[in-house]
Amino acid sequence: MSGETHDVLIAEPSTEDGSELWRIARDSHTLDLNSSYAYLLWCRDFADTSAVAVVEGRPVGFVIGFVRPSEPDTVVVWQIAVDGDQRGKGLAGRLLDHLLDRLAPRGVRHLETTITADNAASIALFGALARRRGALMRRADLFAADHFPDDHAAEDLYRIGPFEPAAQPVGV
Ligand SMILES: CC(C)(COP(=O)(O)OP(=O)(O)OC[C@H]1O[C@@H](n2cnc3c(N)ncnc32)[C@H](O)[C@@H]1OP(=O)(O)O)[C@@H](O)C(=O)NCCC(=O)NCCS
């Protein structure tokens, strides 16, 4: 554990964060790196289903997702990453908790993501989320390697839920 800790601000991203999301994805050396345009567009149009973690004014982690058009109670986490020097401090878990808490009032009670079989950190991250929230996590085949036109490993589907519904405000 690093002896030095800094406050972490977790919030919706803005267009100004798009280039840093691209950088974090690039530096992860694990995620598929999308075009810089894709991250800018995501920060503009899907900010409400995404989050950025900021330490000392600098984005150090993000999660980008969307609510499935055909399944409005399900948020799909497309990508999540934390800078190498910030890992192991619970930041990715906090990004997911923030997103689920923000989306619960909209009726989101499930999370889906895809993970390659070799990504132990990611499987551990989502497994920990399921345990923390007392929810089930199920794995299923989704995109096999031969679905991809390039040299890409199979992406397994993980579905977690149901999560507790949002608490009703007192007096409602
Ligand atoms: C996956 C990733 C986002 C995790 O970020 P992080 O901030 O270090 O994760 P957290 O500290 O919140 O850890 C969450 C849980 O995962 C576990 N975990 C995290 N990294 C792990 C690792 N390398 N090996 C095993 N478990 C790990 C933690 O122990 C914790 O579980 P716990 O609550 O039971 O202790 C980060 O490793 C990363 O950016 N990887 C590269 C990008 C990537 O692979 N993204 C996922 C693509 S699907």
XYZ file of N, CA and C and ligand atoms in Angstrom:
564
model
N 0.843 -1.203 0.000
C 0.000 0.000 0.000
C 0.880 1.254 0.000
N 0.577 2.194 -0.846
C 1.287 3.456 -0.847
C 0.951 4.221 0.430
N 1.951 4.889 1.023
C 1.704 5.649 2.233
C 0.922 6.923 1.955
N 1.039 7.421 0.692
C 0.433 8.698 0.344
C -0.964 8.480 -0.203
N -1.951 9.194 0.338
C -3.301 9.070 -0.216
C -3.797 10.459 -0.594
N -4.589 10.499 -1.645
C -5.162 11.760 -2.100
C -6.654 11.562 -2.245
N -7.399 12.678 -2.112
C -8.836 12.600 -2.313
C -9.124 12.215 -3.750
N -10.160 11.399 -3.891
C -10.589 10.969 -5.226
C -11.965 11.558 -5.475
N -12.101 12.233 -6.595
C -13.405 12.763 -7.001
C -13.931 11.861 -8.110
N -15.147 11.351 -7.921
C -15.749 10.512 -8.966
C -16.996 11.220 -9.468
N -17.079 11.396 -10.782
C -18.168 12.192 -11.350
C -18.438 11.764 -12.787
N -19.507 12.319 -13.357
C -19.754 12.123 -14.787
C -18.612 12.759 -15.567
N -18.159 12.135 -16.638
C -17.124 12.789 -17.450
C -17.726 13.900 -18.299
N -16.867 14.830 -18.705
C -17.288 15.848 -19.671
C -16.412 15.682 -20.911
N -16.774 16.388 -21.962
C -16.011 16.273 -23.209
C -14.526 16.546 -22.973
N -14.231 17.438 -22.019
C -12.826 17.774 -21.728
C -12.046 16.561 -21.216
N -12.746 15.559 -20.676
C -12.062 14.364 -20.145
C -11.764 13.333 -21.240
N -12.382 13.500 -22.413
C -12.310 12.447 -23.439
C -10.894 12.047 -23.799
N -10.004 13.037 -23.961
C -8.644 12.689 -24.384
C -7.913 11.912 -23.289
N -8.200 12.211 -22.020
C -7.555 11.476 -20.925
C -8.096 10.050 -20.821
N -9.387 9.864 -21.126
C -9.931 8.498 -21.141
C -9.212 7.672 -22.205
N -8.998 8.294 -23.351
C -8.263 7.617 -24.432
C -6.855 7.256 -23.961
N -6.189 8.212 -23.266
C -4.823 7.956 -22.778
C -4.795 6.803 -21.777
N -5.765 6.820 -20.840
C -5.798 5.756 -19.818
C -6.016 4.396 -20.499
N -6.921 4.365 -21.469
C -7.162 3.108 -22.199
C -5.888 2.667 -22.925
N -5.224 3.625 -23.571
C -3.976 3.291 -24.295
C -2.928 2.752 -23.337
N -2.764 3.425 -22.200
C -1.706 3.053 -21.266
C -2.018 1.756 -20.520
N -3.290 1.303 -20.564
C -3.632 0.056 -19.865
C -2.964 -1.144 -20.540
N -2.665 -1.015 -21.816
C -2.074 -2.109 -22.601
C -2.906 -3.387 -22.520
N -4.147 -3.263 -22.074
C -5.041 -4.424 -21.963
C -6.311 -4.193 -22.756
N -6.872 -2.997 -22.623
C -8.137 -2.708 -23.306
C -7.926 -2.584 -24.804
N -8.989 -2.878 -25.566
C -8.995 -2.496 -26.974
C -8.986 -0.972 -26.994
N -8.037 -0.389 -27.720
C -7.998 1.071 -27.789
C -8.899 1.535 -28.929
N -9.970 2.240 -28.558
C -10.868 2.804 -29.564
C -10.290 4.125 -30.058
N -10.905 4.684 -31.082
C -10.408 5.967 -31.600
C -10.587 7.049 -30.533
N -9.751 8.071 -30.595
C -9.898 9.193 -29.658
C -11.284 9.818 -29.829
N -11.768 9.799 -31.054
C -13.105 10.337 -31.334
C -14.163 9.598 -30.507
N -14.026 8.264 -30.416
C -15.030 7.471 -29.691
C -15.124 7.910 -28.229
N -13.975 8.203 -27.598
C -14.010 8.607 -26.185
C -14.633 9.998 -26.031
N -14.323 10.904 -26.984
C -14.948 12.232 -26.929
C -16.453 12.116 -27.089
N -16.868 11.324 -28.057
C -18.303 11.158 -28.307
C -18.986 10.551 -27.090
N -18.313 9.542 -26.466
C -18.906 8.884 -25.295
C -19.096 9.875 -24.154
N -18.067 10.736 -23.972
C -18.157 11.718 -22.881
C -19.258 12.739 -23.156
N -19.577 12.962 -24.420
C -20.637 13.916 -24.739
C -22.013 13.273 -24.595
N -22.169 12.068 -25.169
C -23.517 11.515 -25.300
C -23.870 10.400 -24.319
N -22.871 9.815 -23.642
C -23.150 8.731 -22.691
C -22.525 9.039 -21.326
N -22.407 10.335 -21.013
C -21.805 10.726 -19.730
C -22.634 10.203 -18.563
N -23.946 10.119 -18.747
C -24.798 9.707 -17.619
C -24.678 8.219 -17.310
N -24.050 7.459 -18.178
C -23.800 6.039 -17.884
C -22.290 5.764 -17.838
N -21.530 6.793 -17.503
C -20.069 6.691 -17.435
C -19.588 7.474 -16.222
N -18.343 7.247 -15.835
C -17.789 7.985 -14.694
C -16.274 8.093 -14.859
N -15.739 9.170 -14.279
C -14.292 9.366 -14.290
C -13.841 9.583 -12.852
N -12.664 9.036 -12.518
C -12.066 9.249 -11.190
C -10.915 10.234 -11.354
N -10.939 11.290 -10.548
C -9.956 12.369 -10.663
C -9.174 12.480 -9.358
N -7.859 12.470 -9.468
C -6.981 12.663 -8.307
C -6.098 13.865 -8.598
N -6.100 14.824 -7.699
C -5.309 16.058 -7.871
C -5.533 16.687 -9.244
N -6.803 16.725 -9.659
C -7.150 17.380 -10.924
C -6.871 16.564 -12.167
N -6.397 15.323 -12.000
C -6.010 14.514 -13.161
C -6.857 13.245 -13.228
N -7.525 12.986 -14.364
C -8.255 11.723 -14.487
C -7.289 10.533 -14.392
N -7.622 9.571 -13.524
C -6.754 8.397 -13.343
C -7.509 7.093 -13.563
N -8.793 7.190 -13.825
C -9.572 5.981 -14.060
C -10.913 6.353 -14.640
N -11.526 5.400 -15.306
C -12.847 5.676 -15.882
C -13.623 4.390 -16.074
N -14.923 4.560 -16.185
C -15.796 3.476 -16.642
C -16.727 4.092 -17.677
N -16.878 3.409 -18.806
C -17.837 3.881 -19.814
C -18.843 2.766 -20.066
N -20.105 3.154 -20.188
C -21.144 2.148 -20.387
C -22.366 2.748 -21.037
N -23.375 1.913 -21.164
C -24.651 2.360 -21.734
C -25.753 1.472 -21.191
N -26.961 1.993 -21.185
C -28.118 1.175 -20.817
C -28.574 0.460 -22.083
N -28.735 -0.870 -21.962
C -29.111 -1.652 -23.160
C -30.440 -1.159 -23.707
N -30.498 -0.766 -24.970
C -31.760 -0.257 -25.521
C -32.900 -1.266 -25.388
N -32.593 -2.564 -25.519
C -33.650 -3.572 -25.459
C -33.921 -4.064 -24.046
N -33.157 -3.548 -23.075
C -33.254 -4.055 -21.695
C -32.928 -2.906 -20.742
N -33.877 -1.996 -20.533
C -33.566 -0.758 -19.817
C -33.214 -0.924 -18.346
N -33.301 -2.167 -17.806
C -32.854 -2.353 -16.415
C -31.409 -2.863 -16.353
N -30.711 -2.807 -17.486
C -29.359 -3.370 -17.539
C -28.362 -2.361 -18.087
N -27.315 -2.090 -17.297
C -26.236 -1.246 -17.791
C -25.115 -2.163 -18.290
N -24.616 -1.859 -19.471
C -23.486 -2.601 -20.024
C -22.228 -1.771 -19.789
N -21.280 -2.360 -19.063
C -19.986 -1.691 -18.882
C -19.123 -2.075 -20.070
N -18.809 -1.074 -20.872
C -18.033 -1.333 -22.095
C -16.543 -1.413 -21.745
N -16.040 -0.397 -21.016
C -14.634 -0.430 -20.628
C -14.477 0.180 -19.238
N -13.530 -0.370 -18.492
C -13.147 0.218 -17.203
C -11.633 0.075 -17.079
N -10.981 1.120 -16.627
C -9.523 1.054 -16.449
C -9.090 2.063 -15.402
N -7.994 1.717 -14.755
C -7.379 2.582 -13.746
C -5.889 2.644 -14.077
N -5.305 3.836 -13.983
C -3.865 3.975 -14.242
C -3.071 3.029 -13.345
N -1.964 2.527 -13.883
C -1.159 1.535 -13.176
C -0.773 1.951 -11.765
N -0.412 3.231 -11.579
C 0.056 3.659 -10.250
C -1.085 3.890 -9.268
N -2.327 3.702 -9.719
C -3.488 3.904 -8.830
C -4.237 2.592 -8.560
N -3.736 1.500 -9.078
C -4.459 0.223 -8.920
C -4.293 -0.340 -7.511
N -5.212 -1.239 -7.171
C -5.130 -1.911 -5.878
C -5.598 -1.060 -4.716
N -6.226 0.083 -5.007
C -6.710 0.972 -3.940
C -8.230 1.003 -3.894
N -8.880 0.126 -4.654
C -10.338 0.097 -4.644
C -11.003 1.077 -5.597
N -10.178 1.727 -6.451
C -10.758 2.770 -7.321
C -11.758 2.218 -8.329
N -11.423 1.084 -8.957
C -12.346 0.540 -9.963
C -13.657 0.129 -9.307
N -13.557 -0.461 -8.111
C -14.778 -0.820 -7.384
C -15.616 0.412 -7.076
N -14.955 1.501 -6.708
C -15.697 2.737 -6.406
C -16.350 3.311 -7.658
N -15.671 3.212 -8.787
C -16.276 3.688 -10.045
C -17.558 2.908 -10.341
N -17.501 1.586 -10.149
C -18.700 0.765 -10.426
C -19.809 1.068 -9.420
N -19.439 1.209 -8.159
C -20.465 1.533 -7.143
C -21.131 2.872 -7.445
N -20.314 3.848 -7.815
C -20.841 5.183 -8.145
C -21.837 5.071 -9.301
N -21.449 4.326 -10.320
C -22.317 4.209 -11.500
C -23.633 3.525 -11.144
N -23.550 2.423 -10.397
C -24.782 1.703 -10.039
C -25.668 2.545 -9.133
N -25.062 3.269 -8.196
C -25.867 4.122 -7.311
C -26.556 5.218 -8.115
N -25.839 5.756 -9.096
C -26.415 6.824 -9.911
C -27.556 6.307 -10.790
N -27.428 5.050 -11.240
C -28.423 4.518 -12.184
C -29.589 3.801 -11.496
N -29.444 3.488 -10.211
C -30.520 2.765 -9.517
C -31.864 3.492 -9.595
N -31.901 4.821 -9.396
C -33.203 5.495 -9.490
C -33.833 5.400 -10.870
N -33.041 5.091 -11.880
C -33.589 4.889 -13.231
C -34.059 3.460 -13.426
N -33.949 2.630 -12.392
C -34.441 1.256 -12.494
C -33.411 0.255 -12.981
N -32.128 0.667 -13.024
C -31.089 -0.276 -13.453
C -30.786 -1.233 -12.308
N -30.967 -2.545 -12.557
C -30.775 -3.541 -11.494
C -29.840 -4.674 -11.908
N -29.282 -4.568 -13.120
C -28.325 -5.573 -13.597
C -27.166 -4.871 -14.296
N -26.025 -5.538 -14.280
C -24.843 -5.044 -14.994
C -24.339 -6.170 -15.873
N -23.993 -5.832 -17.093
C -23.341 -6.799 -17.975
C -21.999 -6.246 -18.416
N -21.059 -7.146 -18.621
C -19.779 -6.771 -19.209
C -19.214 -7.994 -19.903
N -18.245 -7.791 -20.761
C -17.568 -8.944 -21.350
C -16.107 -8.900 -20.937
N -15.560 -10.087 -20.723
C -14.182 -10.204 -20.232
C -13.517 -11.371 -20.965
N -12.256 -11.190 -21.309
C -11.498 -12.304 -21.868
C -11.020 -13.211 -20.729
N -10.900 -14.499 -21.026
C -10.633 -15.484 -19.961
C -9.312 -15.234 -19.249
N -8.378 -14.521 -19.901
C -7.054 -14.307 -19.291
C -7.013 -13.079 -18.371
N -8.139 -12.352 -18.233
C -8.101 -11.098 -17.460
C -8.557 -11.327 -16.018
N -7.625 -11.872 -15.221
C -7.956 -12.237 -13.835
C -8.358 -11.013 -13.014
N -7.700 -9.866 -13.250
C -8.008 -8.668 -12.462
C -9.446 -8.236 -12.694
N -9.870 -8.291 -13.949
C -11.224 -7.858 -14.271
C -12.263 -8.839 -13.712
N -11.993 -10.123 -13.828
C -12.930 -11.118 -13.277
C -13.028 -10.928 -11.754
N -11.881 -10.651 -11.115
C -11.891 -10.418 -9.659
C -12.677 -9.151 -9.317
N -12.505 -8.107 -10.138
C -13.205 -6.843 -9.894
C -14.717 -7.040 -9.918
N -15.223 -7.725 -10.935
C -16.675 -7.884 -11.045
C -17.194 -8.929 -10.049
N -16.363 -9.929 -9.735
C -16.760 -10.890 -8.709
C -16.907 -10.212 -7.355
N -15.973 -9.295 -7.060
C -16.037 -8.562 -5.791
C -17.281 -7.674 -5.744
N -17.625 -7.070 -6.897
C -18.834 -6.229 -6.950
C -20.072 -7.068 -6.630
N -20.150 -8.250 -7.239
C -21.314 -9.119 -6.999
C -21.410 -9.477 -5.520
N -20.278 -9.837 -4.921
C -20.291 -10.208 -3.487
C -20.711 -9.031 -2.622
N -20.134 -7.850 -2.930
C -20.422 -6.653 -2.140
C -21.902 -6.308 -2.159
N -22.538 -6.559 -3.311
C -23.946 -6.177 -3.482
C -24.895 -7.346 -3.233
N -24.342 -8.491 -2.826
C -25.183 -9.654 -2.560
C -25.928 -10.122 -3.800
N -25.297 -10.003 -4.957
C -25.947 -10.354 -6.230
C -25.248 -11.559 -6.859
N -25.953 -12.209 -7.759
C -25.384 -13.349 -8.480
C -24.551 -12.849 -9.654
N -23.502 -13.601 -10.003
C -22.750 -13.315 -11.229
C -22.753 -14.587 -12.080
N -23.241 -14.460 -13.293
C -23.302 -15.605 -14.200
C -22.420 -15.355 -15.408
N -21.744 -16.393 -15.875
C -20.915 -16.296 -17.077
C -21.590 -17.045 -18.208
N -21.494 -16.512 -19.431
C -22.026 -17.208 -20.611
C -21.129 -16.882 -21.797
N -21.146 -17.750 -22.792
C -20.400 -17.439 -24.016
C -21.089 -16.271 -24.716
N -20.319 -15.389 -25.329
C -20.947 -14.326 -26.120
C -20.252 -14.196 -27.476
N -19.076 -13.572 -27.508
C -18.365 -13.392 -28.777
C -17.201 -14.386 -28.811
N -17.316 -15.396 -29.664
C -16.228 -16.373 -29.802
C -15.101 -15.747 -30.614
N -13.912 -16.324 -30.494
C -12.755 -15.769 -31.223
C -13.048 -15.674 -32.714
N -13.792 -16.648 -33.254
C -14.015 -16.591 -34.705
C -15.128 -15.636 -35.124
N -15.756 -14.964 -34.149
C -16.638 -13.847 -34.512
C -15.819 -12.626 -34.956
N -14.595 -12.540 -34.434
C -13.789 -11.340 -34.674
C -13.044 -11.458 -35.993
N -12.937 -10.337 -36.716
C -12.223 -10.374 -37.992
C -10.708 -10.343 -37.812
N -10.269 -9.987 -36.592
C -8.830 -9.875 -36.337
C -8.434 -10.897 -35.273
N -7.225 -10.752 -34.782
C -6.705 -11.710 -33.804
C -7.162 -11.296 -32.402
N -8.390 -11.636 -32.048
C -8.990 -11.181 -30.793
C -9.475 -12.401 -30.022
N -9.179 -12.420 -28.732
C -9.631 -13.549 -27.911
C -11.144 -13.482 -27.712
N -11.739 -14.625 -27.383
C -13.178 -14.682 -27.096
C -13.514 -13.754 -25.934
N -14.671 -13.122 -25.998
C -15.164 -12.257 -24.912
C -16.360 -12.962 -24.272
N -16.216 -13.335 -22.993
C -17.305 -13.985 -22.261
C -18.222 -12.928 -21.652
N -19.503 -13.247 -21.616
C -20.479 -12.323 -21.019
C -20.634 -12.627 -19.530
N -20.501 -11.580 -18.704
C -20.778 -11.698 -17.264
C -21.996 -10.831 -16.968
N -22.980 -11.446 -16.332
C -24.183 -10.693 -15.965
C -24.338 -10.760 -14.440
N -24.468 -9.600 -13.822
C -24.546 -9.510 -12.359
C -25.867 -8.863 -11.968
N -26.529 -9.425 -10.962
C -27.777 -8.835 -10.471
C -28.668 -9.923 -9.894
N -29.882 -9.611 -9.497
C -30.396 -8.239 -9.467
C -29.837 -7.492 -8.256
N -29.641 -6.173 -8.436
C -29.226 -5.323 -7.329
C -30.471 -4.824 -6.613
N -30.275 -4.421 -5.375
C -31.385 -3.845 -4.602
C -31.934 -2.629 -5.336
N -33.266 -2.467 -5.375
C -33.801 -1.237 -5.969
C -33.400 -0.019 -5.149
N -33.427 1.137 -5.791
C -33.072 2.383 -5.089
C -34.033 2.612 -3.944
N -33.481 3.098 -2.820
C -34.343 3.415 -1.671
C -35.246 4.583 -2.037
N -36.522 4.504 -1.617
C -37.445 5.626 -1.859
C -37.093 6.749 -0.898
N -37.056 7.988 -1.378
C -36.840 9.101 -0.449
C -37.952 9.142 0.599
N -37.615 9.509 1.837
C -38.604 9.572 2.918
C -39.747 10.493 2.500
N -40.991 10.060 2.755
C -42.137 10.897 2.480
C -42.705 10.703 1.090
N -42.081 9.840 0.270
C -42.601 9.628 -1.084
C -43.467 8.377 -1.091
C -9.183 -4.264 -13.751
C -8.796 -2.923 -13.119
C -9.717 -1.832 -13.661
C -8.922 -3.033 -11.585
O -8.670 -1.737 -11.035
P -8.307 -1.529 -9.472
O -8.659 -0.120 -9.123
O -6.933 -1.969 -9.200
O -9.336 -2.548 -8.784
P -9.825 -2.499 -7.245
O -8.682 -2.041 -6.388
O -11.097 -1.718 -7.159
O -10.093 -4.037 -6.924
C -11.385 -4.593 -7.011
C -11.305 -6.064 -6.665
O -10.562 -6.764 -7.655
C -9.430 -7.417 -7.073
N -8.284 -7.253 -7.985
C -7.902 -6.105 -8.578
N -6.796 -6.331 -9.331
C -6.516 -7.656 -9.188
C -5.499 -8.488 -9.714
N -4.538 -7.995 -10.553
N -5.509 -9.797 -9.389
C -6.466 -10.297 -8.568
N -7.456 -9.546 -8.009
C -7.469 -8.245 -8.329
C -9.185 -6.677 -5.771
O -8.541 -7.515 -4.827
C -10.588 -6.340 -5.346
O -11.234 -7.452 -4.779
P -11.651 -7.469 -3.202
O -12.632 -6.327 -3.047
O -12.262 -8.822 -3.029
O -10.380 -7.230 -2.474
C -7.315 -2.564 -13.442
O -6.499 -3.669 -13.129
C -7.084 -2.163 -14.885
O -7.225 -1.001 -15.268
N -6.715 -3.149 -15.747
C -6.468 -2.871 -17.168
C -7.753 -2.615 -17.913
C -8.712 -3.799 -17.822
O -8.321 -4.956 -17.921
N -10.016 -3.485 -17.673
C -11.084 -4.479 -17.587
C -11.453 -4.912 -18.962
S -12.900 -5.937 -18.982
